[in-house]
Structures are given as structure tokens and as C-alpha cells.
C-alpha atoms as one frame of an Amber mdcrd trajectory, in Angstrom:
protein
   4.157 -10.482  13.266   1.968  -7.401  12.746  -0.205  -6.524   9.858   0.693
  -3.343   7.896  -0.996  -0.561   6.047   1.062   0.590   3.060   0.752   4.219
   1.908   2.703   6.244  -0.591   4.065   9.673  -1.222   1.720  10.016  -4.116
  -0.068   7.976  -6.904   2.406   5.856  -8.683   4.994   5.813  -5.867   5.210
   2.038  -6.090   2.839   0.891  -3.443   1.687  -2.390  -5.125   5.223  -3.470
  -5.889   6.286  -2.677  -2.416   3.047  -4.503  -0.937   3.522  -7.574  -3.143
   7.154  -7.633  -2.118   6.358  -7.336   1.496   3.944 -10.374   1.072   6.795
 -12.394  -0.533   9.198 -11.394   2.234   6.730 -12.637   4.798   6.258 -15.911
   3.112   9.898 -16.404   2.639   9.836 -16.394   6.524   7.266 -19.058   6.771
   4.346 -16.720   7.416   0.883 -16.860   5.909   0.597 -13.460   4.300  -2.450
 -11.968   2.431  -2.914  -8.750   0.485  -5.703  -6.291   0.606  -6.797  -3.467
  -1.303  -9.890  -1.973   0.401 -10.780   0.466  -2.371  -9.606   0.357  -6.053
 -10.724   2.541  -8.739  -9.950   1.832 -12.553 -11.417  -1.598 -12.530 -12.105
  -3.777 -15.612 -15.210  -5.927 -16.058 -14.194  -9.687 -16.041 -16.270 -12.854
 -15.864 -16.147 -12.830 -12.055 -16.978  -9.051 -11.858 -15.101  -5.835 -11.557
 -11.421  -6.362 -11.089  -8.366  -4.201 -10.499  -4.851  -4.882 -11.677  -3.149
  -3.919  -8.408  -5.552  -5.971  -6.220  -5.033  -8.920  -8.591  -1.207  -8.476
  -8.138  -1.748  -8.588  -4.277  -4.004 -11.775  -4.700  -1.313 -13.442  -6.902
   1.415 -12.656  -4.162  -0.808 -13.937  -1.310  -0.666 -17.402   0.418  -3.310
 -18.551   1.234  -5.142 -17.044  -1.756  -7.981 -14.855  -0.643 -11.246 -14.473
  -2.374 -11.284 -11.321  -4.409 -14.403  -9.749  -2.629 -12.532  -9.755   0.722
  -9.236  -8.562  -0.789 -11.013  -5.584  -2.631 -14.537  -4.939  -1.001 -14.952
  -1.724  -3.232 -14.038  -2.303  -6.960 -14.761   0.902  -8.729 -14.895   1.056
 -12.704 -13.720   4.563 -13.229  -9.962   5.556 -13.119 -10.606   8.419 -10.883
 -10.074   9.452  -7.080 -12.231   7.082  -5.018 -14.595   9.689  -4.022 -15.465
  10.530  -7.562 -15.362   6.929  -8.912 -17.653   5.775  -6.135 -20.045   8.644
  -6.912 -20.087   7.658 -10.638 -20.834   4.161  -9.719 -23.633   5.142  -7.317
 -21.783   3.520  -4.486 -20.867   4.953  -1.059 -17.600   3.756   0.397 -18.123
   2.853   4.068 -15.799   1.522   6.694 -18.045  -1.474   7.806 -17.580  -3.802
   4.781 -13.861  -3.094   4.668 -13.222  -3.841   8.500 -15.370  -7.000   8.012
 -13.465  -8.127   5.218 -10.060  -7.439   7.072 -11.267  -9.480  10.073 -12.004
 -12.428   7.776  -8.613 -12.088   6.062  -6.879 -12.018   9.641  -8.455 -15.186
  10.726  -6.561 -17.085   7.837  -3.263 -15.203   7.842  -0.368 -14.180  10.016
  -0.014 -10.950   8.403  -2.270  -8.838   6.213  -0.736  -6.195   4.025  -3.304
  -3.520   3.293  -2.655  -1.183   0.439  -4.077   2.199   0.437  -4.929   4.546
  -2.577  -2.873   7.402  -3.660  -1.174   9.314  -1.054  -1.983   9.316   2.641
  -4.527  12.228   2.649  -6.374  10.944  -0.403 -10.080  10.713   0.858 -12.006
   7.413   0.352 -15.456   9.218   0.541 -16.928  12.444   1.960 -17.030  10.884
   5.312 -14.063   8.415   5.362 -10.155   8.944   5.149  -7.613   6.331   5.027
  -6.331   7.386   8.566  -9.741   6.367   9.791  -9.219   2.655   8.563  -5.616
   2.684   9.948  -6.958   3.710  13.422  -9.866   1.235  13.311  -7.469  -1.540
  12.142  -4.893  -0.464  14.548  -2.203  -0.969  11.903   1.328   0.405  11.707
   2.147   2.267   8.421   4.885   1.715   5.942   5.493   4.650   3.638   6.429
   3.899   0.012   8.665   6.778  -1.231   8.646   7.195  -4.998  12.211   8.351
  -5.916  11.957  11.130  -8.236  12.299  14.946  -8.157  10.370  16.322  -5.207
  10.437  13.139  -3.151  12.076  14.695  -0.129   9.297  17.114   0.247   6.608
  14.689  -0.218   8.194  12.040   1.948   8.688  14.474   4.828   5.199  15.902
   4.654   3.507  12.548   4.502   5.556  11.182   7.589   4.625  14.177   9.530
   1.020  13.814   8.542   0.923  10.108   9.449   2.360  10.850  12.919   0.042
  13.976  13.368  -2.975  11.717  12.803  -1.916   9.585  15.605  -0.748   6.596
  13.605   2.672   4.646  13.926   5.121   5.141  10.987   6.803   1.797  11.066
   9.291   2.210   8.341   9.733   3.227   4.699  10.579   1.796   1.358  12.345
   3.510  -1.472  10.993   2.652  -4.960  12.869   3.748  -8.048  10.148   4.956
 -10.078  12.271   7.356 -12.199  15.191   5.580 -13.699  16.658   8.746 -14.892
  16.681  10.407 -11.379  19.804  12.362 -10.597  21.850  11.890  -7.475  19.551
   8.933  -6.352  22.003   7.755  -3.610  22.469  11.244  -2.308  18.620  11.545
  -2.054  18.510   8.220  -0.360  20.945   9.395   2.271  18.875  12.632   2.782
  15.743  10.595   3.416  17.588   8.264   5.692  18.750  11.273   7.789  15.281
  13.005   7.845  12.533  10.423   8.084  11.744   9.474  11.633  11.616   5.696
  10.942  13.977   3.112   9.480  14.382   2.358   5.745  13.126  -1.133   5.194
  14.342  -1.654   1.770  15.089  -0.108  -1.664  13.425  -1.519  -4.834  15.505
  -0.242  -7.845  14.329   0.777 -11.230  13.443  -2.271 -13.262  11.598  -2.898
 -16.537   9.733  -5.777 -15.270  10.167  -6.159 -11.491   9.219  -9.459  -9.959
   8.185  -9.195  -6.193   9.249 -12.689  -5.336  12.711 -12.019  -6.647  12.923
  -8.720  -4.682  11.836 -10.157  -1.408  15.344 -10.415  -0.123  15.608  -6.672
  -0.286  12.798  -5.915   2.159  13.102  -6.034   5.997   9.841  -6.575   7.841
   9.113  -4.011  10.562
């Protein structure tokens, strides 16, 4: 089983829900699966330090449970783009701590699900892009498509960018982020026909989605 990098068509596309569901899908198949959120902005101060809600969701979905500092090496307080949030915190996001944490997580897991930030081209710092991490980790990419108006354009552009950057697009997951989206099934059919990778699942709009209960909806690439 391969580890995966999860990216999205944009911020709010459903990456964390999809990542946590992938973890539960892997665990349901008897695999040791742990999550990772290398860079997270919008963190809260807690007794153990700065913590991010998305990273905590991945930690909760993991088995074995990773230490937070490995799961989220760069926890940035301000809810801004990582490059701006790290600047505000006086921190430089670099690849070395992330790769070291990924290596530690990999020694205790059959599969590591690494969740990116925002969309594929969102920079991590002035000198580090998400594609750099994917190449260094040698991970296939799963694209989360937030189903809403404009998703066809965003999904096709992102898929093209992933492949143009020399990375493998292993599959995509549709996430129903807009419960009022018109012609949802028709849009899914258009995405199926045009994206150059298989659909791994569809996570429908839900008021309180539970990744463990949605795991049967996801295929592992």
C-alpha cells in the first residue's frame, strides 16, 4: 500500500474530510494508517502548544495515534496563507523538518495520508511549493474536488498542473461542499469523462459527516 498526498481544487474543497475518510478506509482493510498535515495555519493555543482543528481531525482518525509535532511540524497561529502566516509568526517553513517527520511516521505505519494546504499551487514559503514535498516524498496525489459551481474548471486545471509538475495523479474524490448545487450528478459525469484518473469516491453533503461511517464510500488507489 502506498502513502498518499491529498490536495484540493481550492480552500474548503473537503480535503480534511476526504483525508480522514481515506485513513478509516485503510484501517478498515487492516492497515496501520496515520495522517499528516505538514503546514497548518489558523491554530489555537492549547495546553500542549499550537493546535489546528484539521490536524487534530487527522490525528483522531489515525491508528496508531501519531504525536502532534510529527503530524503537524509547522503549526501557525494566524488564519492566513502559509507564507503570510509563517512570516507573521517569525518562522520559515522549510522541507527538512517535514521530511524528517514524514520518515518517522512512515516507520510506524503502512500508509501515511499527507494533507496539503489550499489548492495545489498554494505556496508554503517563498522557496517551497507543495509539489516540492510531493516529489521529495515520492507520493501519488489524490485530488479532492469540491462540488460547487466552477468545479469543472478548477478540477481540470488542477489535474493538468499536477501532471505538468511531474507528479502522479492517482485518483480523485468528489466532496459535496455545496448542498444546493444544481445538476450534481451531471457535473460528476462530466468530471468522470474529463479527469485523467479514476474517481475514488463521492462524499455527499452532510450536516455532520463522520469519516468512519463514510469509509465504505472510498476506494484506495
